[in-house]
Short mmCIF file of C-alpha atoms in Angstrom, two decimals:
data_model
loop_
_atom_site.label_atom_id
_atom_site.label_comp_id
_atom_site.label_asym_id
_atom_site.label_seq_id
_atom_site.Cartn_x
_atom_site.Cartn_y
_atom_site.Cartn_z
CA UNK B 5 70.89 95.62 93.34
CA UNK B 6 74.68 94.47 94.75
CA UNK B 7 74.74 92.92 98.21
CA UNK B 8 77.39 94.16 99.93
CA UNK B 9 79.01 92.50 103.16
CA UNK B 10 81.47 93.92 105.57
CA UNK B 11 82.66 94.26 108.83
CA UNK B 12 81.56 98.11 110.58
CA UNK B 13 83.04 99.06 113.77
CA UNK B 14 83.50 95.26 114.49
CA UNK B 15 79.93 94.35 113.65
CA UNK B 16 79.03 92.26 110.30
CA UNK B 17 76.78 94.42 108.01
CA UNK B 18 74.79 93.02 105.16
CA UNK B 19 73.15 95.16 103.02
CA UNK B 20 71.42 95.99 99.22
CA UNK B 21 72.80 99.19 97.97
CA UNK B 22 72.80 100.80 94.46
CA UNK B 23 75.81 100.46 92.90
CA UNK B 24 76.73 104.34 92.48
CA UNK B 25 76.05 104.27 96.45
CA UNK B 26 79.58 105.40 98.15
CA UNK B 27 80.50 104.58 101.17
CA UNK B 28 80.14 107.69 102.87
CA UNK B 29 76.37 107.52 101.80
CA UNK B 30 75.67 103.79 102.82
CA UNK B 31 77.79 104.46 106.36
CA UNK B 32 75.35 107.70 107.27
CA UNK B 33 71.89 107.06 105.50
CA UNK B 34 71.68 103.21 105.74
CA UNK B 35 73.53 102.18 108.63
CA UNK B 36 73.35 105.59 110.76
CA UNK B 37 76.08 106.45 111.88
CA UNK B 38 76.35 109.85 110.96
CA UNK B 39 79.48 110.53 112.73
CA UNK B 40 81.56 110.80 109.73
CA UNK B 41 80.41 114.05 108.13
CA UNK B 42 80.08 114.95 104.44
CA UNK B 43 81.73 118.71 103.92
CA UNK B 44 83.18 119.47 100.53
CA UNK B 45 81.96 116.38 98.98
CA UNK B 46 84.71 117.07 96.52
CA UNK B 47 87.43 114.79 98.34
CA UNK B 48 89.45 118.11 99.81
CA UNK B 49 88.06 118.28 102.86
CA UNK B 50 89.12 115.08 105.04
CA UNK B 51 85.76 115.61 107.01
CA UNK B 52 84.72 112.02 106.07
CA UNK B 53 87.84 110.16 106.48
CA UNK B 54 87.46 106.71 107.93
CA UNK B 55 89.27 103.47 107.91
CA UNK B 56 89.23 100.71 105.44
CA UNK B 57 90.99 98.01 106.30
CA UNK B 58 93.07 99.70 108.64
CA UNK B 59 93.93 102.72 106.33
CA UNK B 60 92.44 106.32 106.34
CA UNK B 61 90.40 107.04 103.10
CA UNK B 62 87.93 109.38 101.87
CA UNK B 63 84.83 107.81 102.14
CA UNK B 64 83.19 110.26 99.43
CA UNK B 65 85.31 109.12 97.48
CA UNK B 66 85.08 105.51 97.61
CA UNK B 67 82.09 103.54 96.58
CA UNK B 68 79.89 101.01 99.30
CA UNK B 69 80.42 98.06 96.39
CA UNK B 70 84.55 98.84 97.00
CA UNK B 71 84.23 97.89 100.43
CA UNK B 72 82.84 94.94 100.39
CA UNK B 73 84.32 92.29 102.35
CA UNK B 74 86.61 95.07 104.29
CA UNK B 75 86.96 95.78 107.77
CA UNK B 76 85.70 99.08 108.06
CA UNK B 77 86.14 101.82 111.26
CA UNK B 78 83.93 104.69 111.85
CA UNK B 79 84.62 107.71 114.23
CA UNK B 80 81.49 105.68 116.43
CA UNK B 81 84.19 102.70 116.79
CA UNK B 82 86.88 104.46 118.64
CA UNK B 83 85.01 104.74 121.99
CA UNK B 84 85.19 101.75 124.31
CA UNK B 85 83.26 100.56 126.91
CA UNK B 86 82.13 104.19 127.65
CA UNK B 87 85.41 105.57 128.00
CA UNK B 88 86.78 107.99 124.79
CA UNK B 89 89.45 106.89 122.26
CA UNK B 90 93.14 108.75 123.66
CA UNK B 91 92.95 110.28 120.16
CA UNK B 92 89.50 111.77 120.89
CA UNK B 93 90.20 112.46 124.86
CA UNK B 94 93.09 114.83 123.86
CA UNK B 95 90.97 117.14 121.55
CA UNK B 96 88.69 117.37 124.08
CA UNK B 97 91.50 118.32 126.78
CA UNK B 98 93.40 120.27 124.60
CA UNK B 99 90.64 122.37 122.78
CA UNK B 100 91.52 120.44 119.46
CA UNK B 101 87.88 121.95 117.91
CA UNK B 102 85.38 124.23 118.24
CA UNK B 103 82.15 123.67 115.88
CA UNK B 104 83.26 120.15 115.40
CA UNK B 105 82.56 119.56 112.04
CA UNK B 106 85.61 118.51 110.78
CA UNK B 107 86.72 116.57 114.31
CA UNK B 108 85.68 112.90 113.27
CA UNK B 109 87.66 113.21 110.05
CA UNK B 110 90.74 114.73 111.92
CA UNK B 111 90.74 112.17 114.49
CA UNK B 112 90.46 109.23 112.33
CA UNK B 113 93.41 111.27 110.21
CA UNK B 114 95.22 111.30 113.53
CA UNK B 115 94.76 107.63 114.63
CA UNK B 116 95.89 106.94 110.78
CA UNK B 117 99.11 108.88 111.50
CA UNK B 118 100.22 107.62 114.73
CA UNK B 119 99.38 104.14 113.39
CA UNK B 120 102.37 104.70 110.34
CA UNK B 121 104.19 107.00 112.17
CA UNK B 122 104.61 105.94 115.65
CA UNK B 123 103.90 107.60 118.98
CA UNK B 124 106.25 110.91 118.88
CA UNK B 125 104.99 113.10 116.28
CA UNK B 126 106.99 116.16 115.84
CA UNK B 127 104.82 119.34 114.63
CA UNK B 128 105.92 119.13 111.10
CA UNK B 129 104.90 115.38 110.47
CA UNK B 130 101.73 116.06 112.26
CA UNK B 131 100.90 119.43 110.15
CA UNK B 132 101.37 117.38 106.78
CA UNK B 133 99.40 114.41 107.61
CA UNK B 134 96.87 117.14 108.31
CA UNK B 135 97.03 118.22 104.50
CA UNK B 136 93.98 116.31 103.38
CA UNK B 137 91.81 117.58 106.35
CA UNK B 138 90.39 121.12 106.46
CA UNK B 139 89.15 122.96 109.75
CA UNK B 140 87.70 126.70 109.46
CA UNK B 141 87.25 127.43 113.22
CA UNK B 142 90.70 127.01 114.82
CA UNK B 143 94.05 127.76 112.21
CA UNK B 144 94.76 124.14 113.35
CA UNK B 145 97.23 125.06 116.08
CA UNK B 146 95.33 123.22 118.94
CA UNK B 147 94.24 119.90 116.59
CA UNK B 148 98.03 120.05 115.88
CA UNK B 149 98.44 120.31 119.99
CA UNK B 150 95.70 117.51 120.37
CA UNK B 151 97.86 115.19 118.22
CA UNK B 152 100.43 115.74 119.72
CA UNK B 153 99.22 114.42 123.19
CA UNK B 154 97.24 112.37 121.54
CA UNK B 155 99.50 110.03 120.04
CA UNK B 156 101.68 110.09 123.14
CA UNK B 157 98.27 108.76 125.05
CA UNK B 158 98.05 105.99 122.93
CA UNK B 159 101.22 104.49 123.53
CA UNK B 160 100.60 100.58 124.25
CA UNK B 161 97.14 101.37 123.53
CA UNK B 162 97.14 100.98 120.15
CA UNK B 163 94.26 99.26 118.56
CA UNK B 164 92.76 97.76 115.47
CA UNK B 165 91.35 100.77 114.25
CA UNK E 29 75.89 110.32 90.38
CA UNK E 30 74.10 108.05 87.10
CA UNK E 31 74.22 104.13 88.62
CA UNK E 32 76.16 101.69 86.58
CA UNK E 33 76.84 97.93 86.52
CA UNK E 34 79.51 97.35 89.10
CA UNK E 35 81.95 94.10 88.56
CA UNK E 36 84.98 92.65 90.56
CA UNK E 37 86.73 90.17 88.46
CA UNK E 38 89.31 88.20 90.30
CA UNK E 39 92.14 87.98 86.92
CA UNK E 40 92.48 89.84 84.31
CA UNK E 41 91.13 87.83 81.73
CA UNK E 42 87.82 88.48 83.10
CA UNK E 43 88.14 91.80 83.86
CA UNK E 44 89.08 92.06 79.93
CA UNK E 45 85.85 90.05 79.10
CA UNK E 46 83.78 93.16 81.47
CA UNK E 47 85.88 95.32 79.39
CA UNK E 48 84.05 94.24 76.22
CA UNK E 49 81.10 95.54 77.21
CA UNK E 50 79.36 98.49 75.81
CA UNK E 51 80.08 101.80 77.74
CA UNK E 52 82.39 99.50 80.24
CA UNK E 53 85.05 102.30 82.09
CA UNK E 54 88.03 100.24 84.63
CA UNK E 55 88.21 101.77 87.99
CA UNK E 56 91.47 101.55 90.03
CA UNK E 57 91.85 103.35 93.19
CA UNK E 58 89.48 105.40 91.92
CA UNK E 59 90.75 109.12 93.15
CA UNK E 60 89.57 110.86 90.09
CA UNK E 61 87.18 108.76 88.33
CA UNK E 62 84.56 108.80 91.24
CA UNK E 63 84.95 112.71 91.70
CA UNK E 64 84.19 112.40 87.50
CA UNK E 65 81.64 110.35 88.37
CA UNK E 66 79.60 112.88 90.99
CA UNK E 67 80.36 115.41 88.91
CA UNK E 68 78.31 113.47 85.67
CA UNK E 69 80.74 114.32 83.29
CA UNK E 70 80.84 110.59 83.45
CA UNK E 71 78.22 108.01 82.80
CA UNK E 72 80.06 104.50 81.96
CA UNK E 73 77.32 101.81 81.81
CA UNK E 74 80.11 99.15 83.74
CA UNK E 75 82.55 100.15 86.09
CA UNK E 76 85.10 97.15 86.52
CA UNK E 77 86.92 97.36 89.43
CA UNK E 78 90.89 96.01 89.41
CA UNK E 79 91.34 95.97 92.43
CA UNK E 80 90.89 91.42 93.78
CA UNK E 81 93.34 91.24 90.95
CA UNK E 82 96.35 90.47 92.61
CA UNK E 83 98.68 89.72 89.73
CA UNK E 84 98.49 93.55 89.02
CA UNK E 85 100.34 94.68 92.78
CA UNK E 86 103.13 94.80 94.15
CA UNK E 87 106.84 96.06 94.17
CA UNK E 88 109.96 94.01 93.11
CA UNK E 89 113.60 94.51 91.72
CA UNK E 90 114.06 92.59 88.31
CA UNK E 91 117.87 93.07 87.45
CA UNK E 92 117.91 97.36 86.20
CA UNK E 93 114.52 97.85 86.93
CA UNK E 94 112.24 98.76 89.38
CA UNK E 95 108.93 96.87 88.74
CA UNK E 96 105.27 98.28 90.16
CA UNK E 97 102.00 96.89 89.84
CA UNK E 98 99.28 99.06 88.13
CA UNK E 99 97.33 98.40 91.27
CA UNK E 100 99.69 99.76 94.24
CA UNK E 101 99.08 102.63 95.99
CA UNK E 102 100.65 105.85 96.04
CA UNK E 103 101.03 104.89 99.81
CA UNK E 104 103.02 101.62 99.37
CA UNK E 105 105.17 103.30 96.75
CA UNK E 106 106.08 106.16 99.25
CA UNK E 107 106.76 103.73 101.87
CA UNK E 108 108.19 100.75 99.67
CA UNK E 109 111.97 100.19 100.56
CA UNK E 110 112.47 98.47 97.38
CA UNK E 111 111.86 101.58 95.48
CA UNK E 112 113.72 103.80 98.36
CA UNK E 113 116.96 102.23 98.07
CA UNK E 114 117.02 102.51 94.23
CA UNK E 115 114.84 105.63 93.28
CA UNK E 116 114.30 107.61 96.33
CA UNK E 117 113.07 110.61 93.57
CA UNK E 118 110.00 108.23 92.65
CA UNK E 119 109.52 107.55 96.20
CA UNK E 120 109.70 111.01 97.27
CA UNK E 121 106.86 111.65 94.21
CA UNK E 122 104.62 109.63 95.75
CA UNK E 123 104.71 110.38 99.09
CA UNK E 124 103.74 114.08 97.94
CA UNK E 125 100.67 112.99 96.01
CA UNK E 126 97.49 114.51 96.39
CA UNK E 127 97.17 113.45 101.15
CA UNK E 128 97.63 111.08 103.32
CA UNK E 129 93.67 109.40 102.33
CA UNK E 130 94.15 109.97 98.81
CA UNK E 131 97.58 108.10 98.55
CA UNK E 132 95.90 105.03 100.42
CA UNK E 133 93.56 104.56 97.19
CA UNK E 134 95.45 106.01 94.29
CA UNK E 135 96.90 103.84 92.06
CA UNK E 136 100.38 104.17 89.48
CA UNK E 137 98.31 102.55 87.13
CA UNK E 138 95.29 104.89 87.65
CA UNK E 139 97.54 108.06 87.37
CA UNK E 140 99.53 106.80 84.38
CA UNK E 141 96.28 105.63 82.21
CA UNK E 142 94.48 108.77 83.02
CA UNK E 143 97.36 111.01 82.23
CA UNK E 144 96.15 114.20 83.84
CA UNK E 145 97.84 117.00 82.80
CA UNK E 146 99.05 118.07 86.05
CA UNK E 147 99.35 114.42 87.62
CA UNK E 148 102.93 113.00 89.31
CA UNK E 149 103.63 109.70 87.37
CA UNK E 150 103.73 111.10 84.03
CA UNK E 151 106.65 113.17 84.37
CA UNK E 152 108.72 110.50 86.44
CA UNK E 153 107.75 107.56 83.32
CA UNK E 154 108.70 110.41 81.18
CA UNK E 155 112.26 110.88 83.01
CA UNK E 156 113.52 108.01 84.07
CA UNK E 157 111.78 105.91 80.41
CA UNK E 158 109.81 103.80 81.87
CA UNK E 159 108.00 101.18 79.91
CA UNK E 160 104.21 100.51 80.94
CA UNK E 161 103.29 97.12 80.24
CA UNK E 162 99.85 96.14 79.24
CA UNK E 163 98.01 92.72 78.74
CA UNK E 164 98.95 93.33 74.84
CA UNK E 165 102.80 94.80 74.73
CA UNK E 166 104.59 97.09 76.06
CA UNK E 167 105.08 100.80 75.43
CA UNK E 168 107.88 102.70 75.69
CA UNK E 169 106.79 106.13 78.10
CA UNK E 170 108.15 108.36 75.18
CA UNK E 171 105.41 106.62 72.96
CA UNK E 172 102.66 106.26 75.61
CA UNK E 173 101.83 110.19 76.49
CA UNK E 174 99.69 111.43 73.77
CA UNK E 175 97.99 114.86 74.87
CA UNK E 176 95.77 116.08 77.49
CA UNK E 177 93.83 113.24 79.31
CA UNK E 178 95.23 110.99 76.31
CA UNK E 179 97.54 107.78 76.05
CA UNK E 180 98.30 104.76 73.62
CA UNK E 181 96.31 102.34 75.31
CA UNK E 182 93.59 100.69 73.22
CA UNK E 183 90.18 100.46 74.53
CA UNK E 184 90.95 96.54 75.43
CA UNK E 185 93.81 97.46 76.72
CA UNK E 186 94.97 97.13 80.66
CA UNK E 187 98.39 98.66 82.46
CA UNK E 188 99.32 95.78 84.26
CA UNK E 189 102.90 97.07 85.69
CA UNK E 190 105.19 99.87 84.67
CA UNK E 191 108.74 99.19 84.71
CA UNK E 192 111.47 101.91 85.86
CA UNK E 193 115.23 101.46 84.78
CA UNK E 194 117.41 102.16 87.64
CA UNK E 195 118.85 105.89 87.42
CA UNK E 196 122.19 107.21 88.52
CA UNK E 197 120.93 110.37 89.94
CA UNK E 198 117.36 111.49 90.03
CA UNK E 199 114.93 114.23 91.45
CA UNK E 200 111.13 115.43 91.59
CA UNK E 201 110.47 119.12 92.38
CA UNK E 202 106.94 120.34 92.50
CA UNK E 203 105.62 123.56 92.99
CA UNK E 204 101.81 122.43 94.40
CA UNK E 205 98.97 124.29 93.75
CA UNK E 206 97.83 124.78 97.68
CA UNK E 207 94.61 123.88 96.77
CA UNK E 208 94.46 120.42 95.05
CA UNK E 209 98.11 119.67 95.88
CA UNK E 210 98.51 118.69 91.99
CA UNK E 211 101.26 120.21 89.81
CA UNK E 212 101.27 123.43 89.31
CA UNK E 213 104.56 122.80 88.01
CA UNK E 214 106.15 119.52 88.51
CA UNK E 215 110.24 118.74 86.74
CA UNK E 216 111.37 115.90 87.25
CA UNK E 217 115.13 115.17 86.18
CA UNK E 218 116.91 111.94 85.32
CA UNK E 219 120.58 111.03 84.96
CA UNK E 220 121.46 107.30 83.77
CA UNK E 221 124.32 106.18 81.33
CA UNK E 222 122.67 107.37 78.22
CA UNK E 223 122.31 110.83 79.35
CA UNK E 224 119.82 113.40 81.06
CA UNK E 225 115.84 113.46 80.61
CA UNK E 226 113.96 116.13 81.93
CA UNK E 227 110.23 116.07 81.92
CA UNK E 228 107.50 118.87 82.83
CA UNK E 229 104.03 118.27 84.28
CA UNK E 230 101.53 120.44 85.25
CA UNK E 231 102.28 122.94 82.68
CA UNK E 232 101.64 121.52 79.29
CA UNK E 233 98.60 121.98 77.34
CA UNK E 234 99.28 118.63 76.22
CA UNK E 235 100.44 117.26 78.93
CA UNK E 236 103.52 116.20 80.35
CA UNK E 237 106.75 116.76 78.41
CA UNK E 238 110.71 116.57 77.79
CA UNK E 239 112.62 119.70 77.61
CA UNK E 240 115.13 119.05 74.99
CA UNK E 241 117.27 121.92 75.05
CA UNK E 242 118.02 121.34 78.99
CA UNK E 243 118.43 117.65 78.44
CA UNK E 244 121.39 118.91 76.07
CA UNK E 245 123.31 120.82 78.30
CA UNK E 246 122.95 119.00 81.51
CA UNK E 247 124.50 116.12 79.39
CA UNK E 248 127.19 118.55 78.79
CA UNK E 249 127.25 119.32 82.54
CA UNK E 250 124.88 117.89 85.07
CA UNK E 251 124.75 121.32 87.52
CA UNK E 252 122.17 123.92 87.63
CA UNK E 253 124.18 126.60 86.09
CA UNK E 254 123.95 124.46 82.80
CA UNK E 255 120.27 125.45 82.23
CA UNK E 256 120.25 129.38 83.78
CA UNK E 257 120.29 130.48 80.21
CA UNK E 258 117.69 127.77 79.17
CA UNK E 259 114.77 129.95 78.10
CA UNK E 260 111.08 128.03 78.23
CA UNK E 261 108.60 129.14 75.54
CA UNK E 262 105.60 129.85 77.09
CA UNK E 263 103.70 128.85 73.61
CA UNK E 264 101.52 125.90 74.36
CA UNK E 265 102.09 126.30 78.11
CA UNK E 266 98.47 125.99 80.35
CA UNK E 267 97.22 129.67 81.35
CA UNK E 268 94.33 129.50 83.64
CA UNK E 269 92.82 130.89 87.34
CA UNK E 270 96.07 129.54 89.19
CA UNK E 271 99.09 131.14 86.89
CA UNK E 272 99.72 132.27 83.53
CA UNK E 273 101.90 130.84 80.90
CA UNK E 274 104.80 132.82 81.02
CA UNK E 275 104.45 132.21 84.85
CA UNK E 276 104.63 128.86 84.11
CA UNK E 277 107.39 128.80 82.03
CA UNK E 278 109.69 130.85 84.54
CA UNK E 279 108.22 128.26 87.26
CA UNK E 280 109.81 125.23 84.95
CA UNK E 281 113.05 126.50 85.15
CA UNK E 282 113.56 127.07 88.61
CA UNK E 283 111.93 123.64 89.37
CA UNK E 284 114.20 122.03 87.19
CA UNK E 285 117.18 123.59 88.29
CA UNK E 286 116.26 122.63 92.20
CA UNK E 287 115.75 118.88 91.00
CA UNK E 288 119.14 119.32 89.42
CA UNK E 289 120.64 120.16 92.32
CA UNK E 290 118.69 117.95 94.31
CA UNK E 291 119.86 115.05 91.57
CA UNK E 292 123.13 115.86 92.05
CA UNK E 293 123.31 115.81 95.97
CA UNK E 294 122.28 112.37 95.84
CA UNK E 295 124.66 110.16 96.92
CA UNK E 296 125.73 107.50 94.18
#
C-alpha cells in the first residue's frame, strides 16, 4: 500500500492508504477530522473544499497519494489558541449559516478568496468565488454578508492557511 | 472507486516508461478523470500522475507565441500576466472554467487531451491554431480534434505544451450551463493576419468545431452584422436534458456575434 507523508493543519502525518483513497476520505476516516464534509461527492458542491498548498481544492476530488508531501489546511486549522479564525467569527456574527453543512467548505472558499483577492471584496467578486460552493438553507445573502466582514477582519491577520 | 497502481515520475521519460504498462491511464489535475474514476466507468490498472514533472509548467512568450505547459492550471492561466497582455480572450477562458477549486487543479493539458465536448480549451486551440506539442511532434489544433472524447494523440503519446500564436483581436463567449458551468455553448473568435477562425464548443456531437461560412464573412468584415444572416444547421448539433439542437444552433450565433463584438472592442 503507498505511504503517504504530509503536513495537516501544521502537524506531520504519515500514513498507509490505498491508492484509490482521496483525500477527502483519508482527512475524515483516517485522520478524523471530520470537519470538512462530503455533500454531493460529485465535485459541485464546495462542501469539502480545503487547502493544498495554500490553494482551495476539492478534496473529493483529489486523491490522498496527490498530496503527498503538501502542506495541507483543514477547516480544524483555522482556530488558534482557542480564539475563532476572523473568517469563521464573522459567519457566526453575521448569521453566515444555518444547518452548517456547507460552512467549512465556504469558509475555507472565503479564506481562499481574500487570500487572491485582497481584503475589500465587493459583492460581485465575493458571489462568484462562491460558484463552486452550494448552501440550501440561506439563498447565500448572509455568507455573502459574512465575507464581506470577514475579509475586512482579517486585514494584517492574514495567515498561512 | 476500483484501486490502481499509483506512480509519480519526476521526467517524462519515466512517466513514458509507466505509460507502457498494461491498462496505464496519465492523470493531470485530475478534474474529470477522478469523478470517471468514482463513477467506475473507469478502471485503469496505473494511474501516472504528471504532476513533479516540472518541464511540463509554466507560461512564457517565445517570439508570436504564447507558450503553456500541459501541467498549469486553469488558475495560473487566468491570473498569468504573460498571457493577459497578449491574449486576454484565453485568459478570460480560463478564469471562467468550471470554480474557483476546480481551476486550482485543472490542467490545459488535461482539458485539451480529454477533449470533452463541452470543455473551454478546445475551442480557443481551435481559434487562435494552436499547435499542441507532444514528446513525439507536434500537431497542428485543426488536425488534433477528432470527435467526441477523441484526439490524435497515440497511446505513448504526452501533451507537453501547447503553443498559441499571438492574435490581433480575440474573444470567448460562453453561455454556461448553471449547473456544471461547462459549455452549453461556447464561440470563441479569432482575428490574426491570415484571417478570422471561429470555433464552437459545447454544441457539437463531435466536438468542438470551425464555422466556415462565418469565418468567410467576418474576413470580409470583422463586425457582428457580417454573420446576422449566418444560418447554423442544427444537423449534428448535441440535443439532450439542457437544450435542443436547434436551440443550440440559434445559441451559436448570438455567442459568436457577442465575441465579435467583444473581439472588436479590444484595443489593438
Amino acid at each position: 500500500m503507498p505511504k503517504v507523508s504530509l503536513s495537516v493543519n501544521g502537524k506531520a502525518v504519515s500514513a498507509d492508504v490505498e491508492a484509490r483513497t482521496l483525500l477527502v476520505t483519508f482527512l475524515r476516516e483516517q485522520l478524523k477530522l471530520t470537519g470538512t464534509h462530503i455533500g454531493c461527492d460529485t465535485s459541485q458542491c464546495g462542501a469539502c473544499v480545503v487547502h493544498v498548498d495554500g490553494k482551495a481544492v476539492k478534496s473529493c476530488t483529489m486523491l490522498a497519494v496527490q498530496a503527498d508531501g503538501a502542506r495541507v489546511v483543514t477547516i480544524e486549522g483555522l482556530a488558534a489558541d482557542g480564539a475563532l479564525h476572523p473568517m469563521q467569527e464573522a459567519f457566526r456574527e453575521n448569521h453566515g449559516l444555518q444547518c452548517g453543512f456547507c460552512t467549512p467548505g465556504m469558509i475555507m472558499t472565503a479564506v481562499d478568496l481574500v487570500n487572491r483577492e485582497g481584503n475589500d471584496l465587493d459583492e460581485q467578486t465575493i458571489r462568484e468565488g462562491l460558484e463552486g460552493n452550494l448552501c440550501r438553507c440561506t439563498g447565500y445573502h448572509n455568507i455573502v454578508k459574512s465575507i464581506a466582514a470577514g475579509a475586512k477582519a482579517m486585514k494584517g491577520k492574514r495567515r498561512a492557511a | 472507486m476500483y484501486d490502481f497502481n499509483f506512480h509519480r515520475p519526476k521526467d517524462l521519460a519515466s512517466a513514458l516508461g509507466f505509460l507502457q504498462a498494461d491498462e496505464a491511464k496519465l492523470i493531470a489535475g485530475g478534474q474529470t478523470l477522478i469523478p470517471t474514476l468514482k463513477q467506475r466507468l473507469a478502471a485503469p490498472k496505473h494511474l501516472v500522475d504528471l504532476s513533479l514533472i516540472e518541464a511540463l509548467t509554466g507560461i512564457e512568450r517565445k517570439g508570436r507565441n504564447i507558450v503553456i505547459g500541459a501541467m498549469t492550471r486553469h488558475a495560473e492561466v487566468a491570473a498569468s500576466g504573460v498571457v493577459r497582455k497578449a491574449i486576454p480572450a484565453l485568459s478570460d477562458l480560463a478564469d471562467g472554467i468550471g470554480d474557483p477549486a476546480v481551476r486550482n487543479r485543472g490542467t490545459i493539458g488535461g482539458s485539451v487531451a480529454n477533449n470533452d465536448p463541452s470543455a473551454d480549451y478546445p475551442a480557443a486551440c481551435l481559434a487562435l491554431a494552436a499547435t499542441i506539442i507532444t514528446n513525439k511532434r507536434e500537431i497542428p489544433a485543426d488536425d488534433f480534434f477528432k470527435g467526441l472524447f477523441e484526439t490524435a494523440l497515440e497511446p505513448d503519446e504526452i501533451i507537453t505544451q501547447i503553443s498559441f500564436p499571438v492574435p490581433l483581436k480575440a474573444a470567448y463567449m460562453k453561455f454556461p450551463n448553471p449547473a456544471s458551468r461547462y459549455a452549453l455553448v461556447g464561440v470563441f473568435v479569432a482575428k490574426d493576419g491570415k484571417g478570422v477562425r471561429v470555433a464552437v464548443t459545447g454544441a457539437g456531437e463531435s466536438g468542438v468545431f470551425r464555422v466556415p461560412a462565418m469565418e468567410r464573412a467576418l474576413d470580409k468584415k470583422f463586425a457582428p452584422k457580417s454573420i446576422e444572416n449566418v444560418k447554423i444547421d442544427p444537423n449534428g448539433l448535441i440535443a439532450d436534458l439542457h437544450g435542443s439542437a436547434e436551440y443550440r444552433a440559434h445559441l451559436i450565433g448570438v455567442m459568436a456575434r457577442r465575441a465579435v463584438d467583444a473581439a472588436a472592442k479590444t484595443p489593438k
